[in-house]
mmCIF file of C-alpha atoms in Angstrom:
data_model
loop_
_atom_site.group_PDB
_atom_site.id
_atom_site.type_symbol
_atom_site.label_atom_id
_atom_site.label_comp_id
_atom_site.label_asym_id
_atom_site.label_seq_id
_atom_site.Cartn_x
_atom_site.Cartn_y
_atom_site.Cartn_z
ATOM 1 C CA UNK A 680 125.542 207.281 -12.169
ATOM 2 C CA UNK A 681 127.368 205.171 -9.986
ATOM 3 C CA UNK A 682 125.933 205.449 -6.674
ATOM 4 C CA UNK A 683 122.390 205.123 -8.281
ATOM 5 C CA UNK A 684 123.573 201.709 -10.348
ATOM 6 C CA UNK A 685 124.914 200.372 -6.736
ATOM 7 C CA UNK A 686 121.429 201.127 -5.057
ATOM 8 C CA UNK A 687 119.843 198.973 -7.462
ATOM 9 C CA UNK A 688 122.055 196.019 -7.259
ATOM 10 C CA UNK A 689 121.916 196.054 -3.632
ATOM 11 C CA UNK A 690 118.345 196.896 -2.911
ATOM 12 C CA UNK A 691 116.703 196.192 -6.118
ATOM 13 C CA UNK A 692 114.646 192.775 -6.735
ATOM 14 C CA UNK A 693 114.003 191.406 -10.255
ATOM 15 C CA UNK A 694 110.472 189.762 -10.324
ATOM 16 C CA UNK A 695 109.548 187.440 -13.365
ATOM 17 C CA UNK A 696 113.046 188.674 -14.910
ATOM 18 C CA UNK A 697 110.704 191.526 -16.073
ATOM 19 C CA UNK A 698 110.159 194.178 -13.571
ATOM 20 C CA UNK A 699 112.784 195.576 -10.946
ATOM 21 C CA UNK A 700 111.001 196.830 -7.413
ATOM 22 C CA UNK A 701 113.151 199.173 -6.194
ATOM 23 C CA UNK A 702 111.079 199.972 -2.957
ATOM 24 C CA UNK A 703 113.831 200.171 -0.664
ATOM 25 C CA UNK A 704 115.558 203.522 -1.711
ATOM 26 C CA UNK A 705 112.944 205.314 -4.443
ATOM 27 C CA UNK A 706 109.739 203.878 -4.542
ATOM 28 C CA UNK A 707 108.329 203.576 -0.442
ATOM 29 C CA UNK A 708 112.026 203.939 1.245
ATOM 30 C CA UNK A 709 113.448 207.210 -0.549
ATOM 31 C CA UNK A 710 116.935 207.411 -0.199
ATOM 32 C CA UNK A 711 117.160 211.289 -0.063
ATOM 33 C CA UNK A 712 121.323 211.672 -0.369
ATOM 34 C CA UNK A 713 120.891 209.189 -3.903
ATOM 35 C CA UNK A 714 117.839 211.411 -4.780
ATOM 36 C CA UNK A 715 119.969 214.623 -4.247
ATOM 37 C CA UNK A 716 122.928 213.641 -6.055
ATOM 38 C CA UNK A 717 120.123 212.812 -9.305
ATOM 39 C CA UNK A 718 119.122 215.984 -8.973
ATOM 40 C CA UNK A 719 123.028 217.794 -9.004
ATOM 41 C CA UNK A 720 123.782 215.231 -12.308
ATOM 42 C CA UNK A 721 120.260 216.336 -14.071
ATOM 43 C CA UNK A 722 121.779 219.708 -13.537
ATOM 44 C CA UNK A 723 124.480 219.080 -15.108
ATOM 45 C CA UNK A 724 123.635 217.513 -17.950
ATOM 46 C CA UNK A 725 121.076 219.960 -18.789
ATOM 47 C CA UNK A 726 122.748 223.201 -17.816
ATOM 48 C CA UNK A 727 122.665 226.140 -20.134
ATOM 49 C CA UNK A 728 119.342 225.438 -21.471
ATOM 50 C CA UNK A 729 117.100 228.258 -19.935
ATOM 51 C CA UNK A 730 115.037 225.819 -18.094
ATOM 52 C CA UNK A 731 112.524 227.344 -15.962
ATOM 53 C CA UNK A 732 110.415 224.653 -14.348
ATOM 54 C CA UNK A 733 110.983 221.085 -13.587
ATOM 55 C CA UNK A 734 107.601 219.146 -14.604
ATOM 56 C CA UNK A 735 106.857 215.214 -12.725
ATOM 57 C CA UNK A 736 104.195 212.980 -12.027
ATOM 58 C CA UNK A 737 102.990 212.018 -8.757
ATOM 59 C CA UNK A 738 104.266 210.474 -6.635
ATOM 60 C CA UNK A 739 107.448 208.592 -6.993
ATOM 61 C CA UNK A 740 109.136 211.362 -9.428
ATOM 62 C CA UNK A 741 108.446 213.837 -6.588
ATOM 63 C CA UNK A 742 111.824 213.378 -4.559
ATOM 64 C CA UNK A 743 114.321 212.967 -7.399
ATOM 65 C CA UNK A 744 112.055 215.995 -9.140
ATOM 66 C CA UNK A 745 111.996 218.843 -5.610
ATOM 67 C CA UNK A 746 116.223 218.200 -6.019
ATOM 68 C CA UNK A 747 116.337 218.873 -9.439
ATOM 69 C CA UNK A 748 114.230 221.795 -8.519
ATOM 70 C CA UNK A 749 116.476 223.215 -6.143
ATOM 71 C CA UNK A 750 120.045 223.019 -8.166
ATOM 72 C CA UNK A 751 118.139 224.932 -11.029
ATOM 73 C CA UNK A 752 116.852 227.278 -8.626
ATOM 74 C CA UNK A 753 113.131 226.882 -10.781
ATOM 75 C CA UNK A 754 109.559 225.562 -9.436
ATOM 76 C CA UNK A 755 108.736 222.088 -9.371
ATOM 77 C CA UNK A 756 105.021 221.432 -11.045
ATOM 78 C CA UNK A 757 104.087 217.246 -10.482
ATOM 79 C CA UNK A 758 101.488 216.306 -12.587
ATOM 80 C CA UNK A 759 98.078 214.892 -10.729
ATOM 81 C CA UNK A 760 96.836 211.709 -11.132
ATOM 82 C CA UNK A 761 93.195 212.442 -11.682
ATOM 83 C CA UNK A 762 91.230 214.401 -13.307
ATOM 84 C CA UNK A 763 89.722 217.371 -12.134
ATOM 85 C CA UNK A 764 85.618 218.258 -11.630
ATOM 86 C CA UNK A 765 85.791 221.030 -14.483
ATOM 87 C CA UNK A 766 88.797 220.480 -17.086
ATOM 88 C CA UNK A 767 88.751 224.098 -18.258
ATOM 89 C CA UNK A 768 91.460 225.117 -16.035
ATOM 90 C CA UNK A 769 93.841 222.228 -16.874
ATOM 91 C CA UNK A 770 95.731 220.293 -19.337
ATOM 92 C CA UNK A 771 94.990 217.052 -19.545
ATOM 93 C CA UNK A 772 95.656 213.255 -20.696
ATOM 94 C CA UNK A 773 95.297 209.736 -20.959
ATOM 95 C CA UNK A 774 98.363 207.719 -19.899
ATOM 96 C CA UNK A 775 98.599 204.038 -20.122
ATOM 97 C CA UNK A 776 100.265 201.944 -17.123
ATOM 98 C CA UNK A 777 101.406 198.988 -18.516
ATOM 99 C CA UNK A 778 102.280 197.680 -15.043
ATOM 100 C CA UNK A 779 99.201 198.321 -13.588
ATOM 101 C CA UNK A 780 97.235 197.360 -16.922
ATOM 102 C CA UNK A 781 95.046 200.126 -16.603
ATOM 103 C CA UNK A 782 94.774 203.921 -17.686
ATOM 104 C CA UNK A 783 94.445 206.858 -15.642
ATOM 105 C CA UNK A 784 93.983 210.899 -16.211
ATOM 106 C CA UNK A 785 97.203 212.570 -15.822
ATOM 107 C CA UNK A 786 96.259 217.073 -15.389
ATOM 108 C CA UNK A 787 98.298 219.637 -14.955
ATOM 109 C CA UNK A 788 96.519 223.049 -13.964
ATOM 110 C CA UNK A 789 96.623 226.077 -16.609
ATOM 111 C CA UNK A 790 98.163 228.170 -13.731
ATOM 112 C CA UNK A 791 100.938 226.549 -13.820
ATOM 113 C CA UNK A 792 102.590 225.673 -17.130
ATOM 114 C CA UNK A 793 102.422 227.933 -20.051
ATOM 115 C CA UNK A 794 103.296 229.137 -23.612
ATOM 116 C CA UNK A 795 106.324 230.565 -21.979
ATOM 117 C CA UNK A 796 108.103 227.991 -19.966
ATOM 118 C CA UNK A 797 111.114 225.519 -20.943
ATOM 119 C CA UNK A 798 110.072 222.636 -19.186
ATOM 120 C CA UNK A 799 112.647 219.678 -17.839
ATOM 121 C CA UNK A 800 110.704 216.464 -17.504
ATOM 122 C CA UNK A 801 111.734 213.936 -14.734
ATOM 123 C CA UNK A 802 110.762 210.838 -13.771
ATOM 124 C CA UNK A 803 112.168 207.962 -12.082
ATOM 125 C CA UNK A 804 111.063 205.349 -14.716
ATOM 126 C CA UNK A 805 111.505 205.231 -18.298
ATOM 127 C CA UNK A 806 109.991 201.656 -19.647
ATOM 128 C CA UNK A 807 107.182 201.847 -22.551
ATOM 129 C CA UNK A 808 107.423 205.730 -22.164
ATOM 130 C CA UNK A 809 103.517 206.196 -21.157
ATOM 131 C CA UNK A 810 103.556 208.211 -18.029
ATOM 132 C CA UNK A 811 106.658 210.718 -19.853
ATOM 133 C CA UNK A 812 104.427 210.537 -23.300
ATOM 134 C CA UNK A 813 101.637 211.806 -20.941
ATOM 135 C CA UNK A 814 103.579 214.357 -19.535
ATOM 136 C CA UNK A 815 105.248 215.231 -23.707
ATOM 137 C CA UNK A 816 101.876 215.961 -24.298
ATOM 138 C CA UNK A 817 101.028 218.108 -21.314
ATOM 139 C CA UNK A 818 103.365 220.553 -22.271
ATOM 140 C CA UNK A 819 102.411 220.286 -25.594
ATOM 141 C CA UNK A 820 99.135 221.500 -24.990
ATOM 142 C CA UNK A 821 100.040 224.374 -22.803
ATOM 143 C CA UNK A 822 102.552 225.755 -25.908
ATOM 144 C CA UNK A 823 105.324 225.344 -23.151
ATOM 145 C CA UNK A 824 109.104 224.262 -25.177
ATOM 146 C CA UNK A 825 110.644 220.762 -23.803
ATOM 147 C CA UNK A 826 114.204 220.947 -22.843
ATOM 148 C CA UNK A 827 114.698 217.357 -22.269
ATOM 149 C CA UNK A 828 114.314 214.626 -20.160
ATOM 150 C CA UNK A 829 115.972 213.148 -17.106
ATOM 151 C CA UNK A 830 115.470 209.482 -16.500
ATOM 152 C CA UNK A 831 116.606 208.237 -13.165
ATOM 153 C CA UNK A 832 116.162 204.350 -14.467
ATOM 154 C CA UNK A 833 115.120 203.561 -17.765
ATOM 155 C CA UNK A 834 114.753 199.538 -19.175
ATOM 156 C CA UNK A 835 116.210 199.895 -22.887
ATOM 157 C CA UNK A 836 114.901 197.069 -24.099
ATOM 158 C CA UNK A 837 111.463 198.521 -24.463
ATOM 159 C CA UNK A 838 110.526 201.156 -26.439
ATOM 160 C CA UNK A 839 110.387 204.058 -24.118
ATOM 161 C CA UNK A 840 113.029 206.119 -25.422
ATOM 162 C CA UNK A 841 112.465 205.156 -29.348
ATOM 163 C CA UNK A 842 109.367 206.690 -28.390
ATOM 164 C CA UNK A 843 110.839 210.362 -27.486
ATOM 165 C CA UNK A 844 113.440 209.880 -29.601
ATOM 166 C CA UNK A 845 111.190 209.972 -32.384
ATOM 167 C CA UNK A 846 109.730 213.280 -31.132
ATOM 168 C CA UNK A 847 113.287 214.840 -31.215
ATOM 169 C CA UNK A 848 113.397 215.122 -27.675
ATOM 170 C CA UNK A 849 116.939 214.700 -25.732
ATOM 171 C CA UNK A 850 116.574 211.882 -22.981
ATOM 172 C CA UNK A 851 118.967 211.571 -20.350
ATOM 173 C CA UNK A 852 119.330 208.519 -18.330
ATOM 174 C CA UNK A 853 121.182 207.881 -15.368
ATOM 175 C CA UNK A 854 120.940 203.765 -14.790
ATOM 176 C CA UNK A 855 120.175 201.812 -18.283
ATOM 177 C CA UNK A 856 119.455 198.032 -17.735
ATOM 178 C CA UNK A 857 119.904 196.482 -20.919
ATOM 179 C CA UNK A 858 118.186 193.347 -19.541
ATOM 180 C CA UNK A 859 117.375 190.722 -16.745
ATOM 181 C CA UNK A 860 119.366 187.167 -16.201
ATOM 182 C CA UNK A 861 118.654 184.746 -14.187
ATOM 183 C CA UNK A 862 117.225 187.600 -11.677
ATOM 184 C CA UNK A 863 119.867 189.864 -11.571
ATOM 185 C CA UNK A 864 120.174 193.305 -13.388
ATOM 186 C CA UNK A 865 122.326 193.988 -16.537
ATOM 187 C CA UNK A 866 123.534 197.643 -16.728
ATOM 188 C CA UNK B 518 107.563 230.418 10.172
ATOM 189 C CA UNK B 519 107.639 233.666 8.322
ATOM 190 C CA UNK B 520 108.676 232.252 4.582
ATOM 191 C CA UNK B 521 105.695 230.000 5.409
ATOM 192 C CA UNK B 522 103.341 232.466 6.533
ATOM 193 C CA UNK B 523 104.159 234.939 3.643
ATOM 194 C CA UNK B 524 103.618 232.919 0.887
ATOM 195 C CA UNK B 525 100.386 231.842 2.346
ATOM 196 C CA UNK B 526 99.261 235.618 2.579
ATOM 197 C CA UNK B 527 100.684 236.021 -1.100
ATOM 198 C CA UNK B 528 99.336 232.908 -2.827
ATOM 199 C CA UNK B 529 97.180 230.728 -0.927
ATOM 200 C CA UNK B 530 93.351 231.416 -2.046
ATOM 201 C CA UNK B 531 90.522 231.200 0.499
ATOM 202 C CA UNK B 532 87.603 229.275 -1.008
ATOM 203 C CA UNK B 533 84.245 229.412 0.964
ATOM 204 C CA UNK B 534 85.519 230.906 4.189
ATOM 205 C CA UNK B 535 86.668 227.105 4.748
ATOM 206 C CA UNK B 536 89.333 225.786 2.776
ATOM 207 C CA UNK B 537 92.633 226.880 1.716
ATOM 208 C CA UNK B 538 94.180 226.034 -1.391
ATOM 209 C CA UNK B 539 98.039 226.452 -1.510
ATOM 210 C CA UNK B 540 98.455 224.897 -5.498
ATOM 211 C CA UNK B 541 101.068 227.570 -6.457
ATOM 212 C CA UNK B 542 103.815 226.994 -3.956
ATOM 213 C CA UNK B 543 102.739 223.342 -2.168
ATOM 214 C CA UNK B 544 100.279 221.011 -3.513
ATOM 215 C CA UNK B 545 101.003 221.344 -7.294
ATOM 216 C CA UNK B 546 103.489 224.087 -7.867
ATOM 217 C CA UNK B 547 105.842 223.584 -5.316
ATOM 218 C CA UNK B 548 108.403 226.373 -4.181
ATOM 219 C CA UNK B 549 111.667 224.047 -3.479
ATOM 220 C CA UNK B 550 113.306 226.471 -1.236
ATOM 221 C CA UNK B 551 110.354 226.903 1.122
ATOM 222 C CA UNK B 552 110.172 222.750 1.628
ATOM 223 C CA UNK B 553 113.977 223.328 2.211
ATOM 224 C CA UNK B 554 113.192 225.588 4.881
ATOM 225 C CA UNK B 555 111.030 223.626 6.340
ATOM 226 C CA UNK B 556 113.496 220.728 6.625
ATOM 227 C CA UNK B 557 116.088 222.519 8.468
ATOM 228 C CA UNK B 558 112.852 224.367 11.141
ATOM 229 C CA UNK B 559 111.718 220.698 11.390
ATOM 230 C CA UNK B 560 115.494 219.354 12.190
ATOM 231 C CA UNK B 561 115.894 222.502 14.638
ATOM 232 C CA UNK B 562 112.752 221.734 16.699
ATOM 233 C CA UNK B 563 112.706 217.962 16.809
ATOM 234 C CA UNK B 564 116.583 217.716 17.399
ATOM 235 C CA UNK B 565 117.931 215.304 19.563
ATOM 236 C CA UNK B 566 115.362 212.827 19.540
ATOM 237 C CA UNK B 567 117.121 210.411 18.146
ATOM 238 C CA UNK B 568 114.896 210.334 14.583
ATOM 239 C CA UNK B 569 116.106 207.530 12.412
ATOM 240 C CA UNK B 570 113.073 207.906 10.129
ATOM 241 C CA UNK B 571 110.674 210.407 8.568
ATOM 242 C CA UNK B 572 107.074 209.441 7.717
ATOM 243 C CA UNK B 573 104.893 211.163 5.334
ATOM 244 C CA UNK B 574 101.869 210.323 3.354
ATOM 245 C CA UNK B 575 101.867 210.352 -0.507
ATOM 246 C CA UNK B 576 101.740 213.147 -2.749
ATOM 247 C CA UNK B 577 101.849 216.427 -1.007
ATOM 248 C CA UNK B 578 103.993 215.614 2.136
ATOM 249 C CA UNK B 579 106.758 213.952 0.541
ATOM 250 C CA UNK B 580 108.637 217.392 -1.070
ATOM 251 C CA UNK B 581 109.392 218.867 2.638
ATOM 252 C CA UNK B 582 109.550 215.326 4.061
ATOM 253 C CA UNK B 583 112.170 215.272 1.689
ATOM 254 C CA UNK B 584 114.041 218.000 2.635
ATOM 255 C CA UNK B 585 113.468 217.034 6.391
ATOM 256 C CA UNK B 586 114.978 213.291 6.093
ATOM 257 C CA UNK B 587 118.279 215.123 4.413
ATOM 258 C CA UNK B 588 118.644 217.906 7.696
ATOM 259 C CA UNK B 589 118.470 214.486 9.468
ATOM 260 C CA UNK B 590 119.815 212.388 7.811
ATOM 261 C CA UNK B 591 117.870 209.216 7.461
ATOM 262 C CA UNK B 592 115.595 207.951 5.328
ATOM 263 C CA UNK B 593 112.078 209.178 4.248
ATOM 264 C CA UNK B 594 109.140 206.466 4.045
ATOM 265 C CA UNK B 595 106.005 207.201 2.084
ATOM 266 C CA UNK B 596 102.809 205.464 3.453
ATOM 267 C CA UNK B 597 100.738 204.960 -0.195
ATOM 268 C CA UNK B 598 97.061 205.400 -0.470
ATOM 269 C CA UNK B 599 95.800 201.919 -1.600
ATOM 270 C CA UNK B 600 95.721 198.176 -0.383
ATOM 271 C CA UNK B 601 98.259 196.304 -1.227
ATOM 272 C CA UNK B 602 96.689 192.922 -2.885
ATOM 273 C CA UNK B 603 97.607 191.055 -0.135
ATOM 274 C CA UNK B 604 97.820 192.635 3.313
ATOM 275 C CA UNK B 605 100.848 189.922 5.128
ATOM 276 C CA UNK B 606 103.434 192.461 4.062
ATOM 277 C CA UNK B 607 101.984 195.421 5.050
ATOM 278 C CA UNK B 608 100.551 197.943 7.876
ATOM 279 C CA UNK B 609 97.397 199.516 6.718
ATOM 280 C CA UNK B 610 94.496 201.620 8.307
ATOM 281 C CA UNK B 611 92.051 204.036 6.935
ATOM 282 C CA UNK B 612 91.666 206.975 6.438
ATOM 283 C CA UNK B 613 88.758 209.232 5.869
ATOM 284 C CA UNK B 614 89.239 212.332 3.874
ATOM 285 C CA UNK B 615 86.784 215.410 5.153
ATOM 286 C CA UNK B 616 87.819 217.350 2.107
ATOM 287 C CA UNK B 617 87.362 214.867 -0.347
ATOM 288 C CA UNK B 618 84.463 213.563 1.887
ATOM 289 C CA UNK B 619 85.461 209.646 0.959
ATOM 290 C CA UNK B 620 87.778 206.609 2.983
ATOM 291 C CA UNK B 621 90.811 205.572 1.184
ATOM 292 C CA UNK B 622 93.511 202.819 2.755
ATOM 293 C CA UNK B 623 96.797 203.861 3.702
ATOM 294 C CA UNK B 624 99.774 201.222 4.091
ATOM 295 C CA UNK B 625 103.360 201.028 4.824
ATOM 296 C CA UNK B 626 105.019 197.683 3.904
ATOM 297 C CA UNK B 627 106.630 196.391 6.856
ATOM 298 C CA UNK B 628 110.077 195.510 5.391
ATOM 299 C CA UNK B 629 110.184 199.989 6.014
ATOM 300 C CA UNK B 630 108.992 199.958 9.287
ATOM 301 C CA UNK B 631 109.567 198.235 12.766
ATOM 302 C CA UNK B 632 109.567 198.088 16.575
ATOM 303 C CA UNK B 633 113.605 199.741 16.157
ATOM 304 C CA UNK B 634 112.278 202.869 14.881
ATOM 305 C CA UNK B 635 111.753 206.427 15.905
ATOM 306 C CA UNK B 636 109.684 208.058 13.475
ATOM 307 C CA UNK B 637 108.986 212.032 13.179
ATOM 308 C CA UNK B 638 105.812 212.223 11.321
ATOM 309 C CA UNK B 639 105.988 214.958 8.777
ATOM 310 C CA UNK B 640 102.579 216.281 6.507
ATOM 311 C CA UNK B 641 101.691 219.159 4.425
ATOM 312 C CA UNK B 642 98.301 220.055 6.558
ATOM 313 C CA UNK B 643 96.584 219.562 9.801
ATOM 314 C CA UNK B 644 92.680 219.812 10.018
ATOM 315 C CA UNK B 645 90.795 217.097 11.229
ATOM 316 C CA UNK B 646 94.126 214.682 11.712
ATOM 317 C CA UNK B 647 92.812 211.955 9.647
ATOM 318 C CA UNK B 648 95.750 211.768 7.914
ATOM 319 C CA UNK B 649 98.066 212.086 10.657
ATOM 320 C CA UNK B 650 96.226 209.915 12.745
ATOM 321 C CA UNK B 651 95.911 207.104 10.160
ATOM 322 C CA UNK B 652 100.066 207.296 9.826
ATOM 323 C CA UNK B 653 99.995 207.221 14.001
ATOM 324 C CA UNK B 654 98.042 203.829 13.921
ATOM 325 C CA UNK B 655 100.513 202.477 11.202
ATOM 326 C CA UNK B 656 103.470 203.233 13.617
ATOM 327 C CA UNK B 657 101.650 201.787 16.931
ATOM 328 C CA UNK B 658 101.272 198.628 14.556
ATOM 329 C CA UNK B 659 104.655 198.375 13.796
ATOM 330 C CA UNK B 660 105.918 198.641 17.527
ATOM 331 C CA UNK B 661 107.922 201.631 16.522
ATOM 332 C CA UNK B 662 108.188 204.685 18.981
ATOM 333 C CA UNK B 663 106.833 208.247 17.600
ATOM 334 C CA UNK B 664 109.206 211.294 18.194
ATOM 335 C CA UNK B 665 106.740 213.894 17.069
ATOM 336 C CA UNK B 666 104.525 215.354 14.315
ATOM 337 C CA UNK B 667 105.647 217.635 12.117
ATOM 338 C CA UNK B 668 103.147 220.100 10.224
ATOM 339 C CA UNK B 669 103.347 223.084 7.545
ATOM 340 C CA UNK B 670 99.939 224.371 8.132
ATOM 341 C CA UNK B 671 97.624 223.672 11.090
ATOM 342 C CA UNK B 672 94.090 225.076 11.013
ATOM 343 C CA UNK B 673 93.594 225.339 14.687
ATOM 344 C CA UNK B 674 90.099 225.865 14.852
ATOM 345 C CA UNK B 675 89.395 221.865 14.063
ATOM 346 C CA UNK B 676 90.264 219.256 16.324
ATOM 347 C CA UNK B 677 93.510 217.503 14.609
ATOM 348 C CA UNK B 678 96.126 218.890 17.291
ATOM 349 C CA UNK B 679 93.412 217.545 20.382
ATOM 350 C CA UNK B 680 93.360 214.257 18.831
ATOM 351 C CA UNK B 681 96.793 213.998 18.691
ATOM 352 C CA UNK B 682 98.029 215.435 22.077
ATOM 353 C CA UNK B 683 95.314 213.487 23.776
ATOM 354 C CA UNK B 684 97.729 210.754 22.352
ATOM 355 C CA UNK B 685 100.518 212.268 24.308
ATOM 356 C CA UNK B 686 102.303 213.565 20.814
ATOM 357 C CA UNK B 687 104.131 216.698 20.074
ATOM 358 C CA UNK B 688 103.011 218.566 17.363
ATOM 359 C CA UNK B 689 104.906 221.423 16.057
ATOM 360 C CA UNK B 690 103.335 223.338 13.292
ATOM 361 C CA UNK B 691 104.843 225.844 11.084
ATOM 362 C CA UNK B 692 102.015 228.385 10.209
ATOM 363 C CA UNK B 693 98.454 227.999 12.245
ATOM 364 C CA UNK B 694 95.469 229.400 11.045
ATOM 365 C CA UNK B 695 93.148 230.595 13.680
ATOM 366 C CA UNK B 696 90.691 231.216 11.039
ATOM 367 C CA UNK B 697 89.285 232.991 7.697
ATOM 368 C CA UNK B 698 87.594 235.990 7.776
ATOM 369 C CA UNK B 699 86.082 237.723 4.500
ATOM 370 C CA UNK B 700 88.385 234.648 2.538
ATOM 371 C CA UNK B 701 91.199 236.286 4.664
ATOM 372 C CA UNK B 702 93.471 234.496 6.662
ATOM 373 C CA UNK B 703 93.860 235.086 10.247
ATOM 374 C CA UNK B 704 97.024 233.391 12.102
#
């Protein structure tokens, strides 16, 4: 996607030619009219599937995620980053941050995902896969059928999308940075 | 606003004649259209202020803050809830949650906000105002100008709304609870 691609040359920084910040338009700054036009393509390129709910995780996927939302005319369930008091009423994992270098509980309530939904994941991210892996699994649990995933950046040089590949899942990204040069992106 | 007030009513549950939980349409489940709604009553009764940013606090707010920087179109800043490791960058203050009953930090990095802005601060719920007075002190840091305060659901019966007009801010609120009786809602 175009407009997304020029966002992150303009406003993205490369740090250690390893990790693009893209604070300034998804992140802290949300560009909303970038974050609705994600949500039109995701539409697009997932039409016709019988999607009924759009599943994130808090709190950058949230924006990109309530779009997506409203062109499939479906709820929007994000994910919580915690876990609750009593698990019995959710469905819950383990997700590895590999920027933060640390895990966290990732729970989605039973009330809200189910044996009967066809679930679109979307995140902003896609790098090792762990937060989308996480959220694989979520709906796993609940019995819930996986009609893809929309990526609004993913890095392809790590193994994020091997990763859901291998679990015959259909991932859609719309900005794929093959790699970083001398501090600058390569699409 | 009716949509507001009717889905409260519907699916908001009452817990201990105290607390309202809204998971199936706003703090987990989120009904898109509603947070659209809310945008354009938001745009209608802070218009002509001249907004050039919305504020919010992650998770919860940012779906109708969303919605709310796109009827005015500007950007939508997210304060997040944790120190940054170094503080130069950033405005921070803290907040204490009553529902949660613990402090956490709140900080907006300063490259997002400055002494050119006119912020409408936008959140899911006002009880105490600890939220929405934590986001107030990270504007007065900044030097920016606030245009208003924004609020789905106001429980009117705790102080939040004194605390903030003794501050001289307008506060429009979409649906106020006056109280609960027999885990009923009274507006």
């Amino acid at each position: 996607m175009q407009l997304l691609k020029d966002l992150i040359l303009k406003d993205g920084k490369v740090i250690d030619n390893s990790i693009l910040k893209v604070d300034g338009f998804l992140n802290h700054q949300i560009d909303v009219k970038c974050m609705q036009a994600i949500g039109k393509e995701f539409r697009k390129r997932f039409d016709g599937r019988g999607i009924n709910k759009i599943l994130t995780i808090e709190a950058s996927g949230i924006a990109m995620a309530v779009f997506t939302a409203l062109e499939f005319d479906v709820p929007l369930v994000f994910a919580k980053k915690y876990k609750p008091l009593t698990m019995d009423g959710s469905f819950c994992t383990k997700v590895h941050s590999f920027t933060k270098k640390m895990d966290f509980d990732v729970c989605v309530s039973k009330n809200y995902l189910g044996k009967d939904d066809v679930i679109l994941i979307v995140d902003d991210f896609l790098a090792m896969g762990g937060a989308v892996c996480g959220l694989v699994d979520i709906v796993n649990q609940s019995g819930g059928k996986i009609a893809g995933v929309g990526i609004a950046i993913e890095k392809s040089f790590q193994a994020g999308r091997k990763k859901l590949e291998e679990k015959n899942l259909r991932v859609e990204s719309l900005a794929i940075i093959k790699g970083f040069e001398n501090g600058k992106v390569i699409f």
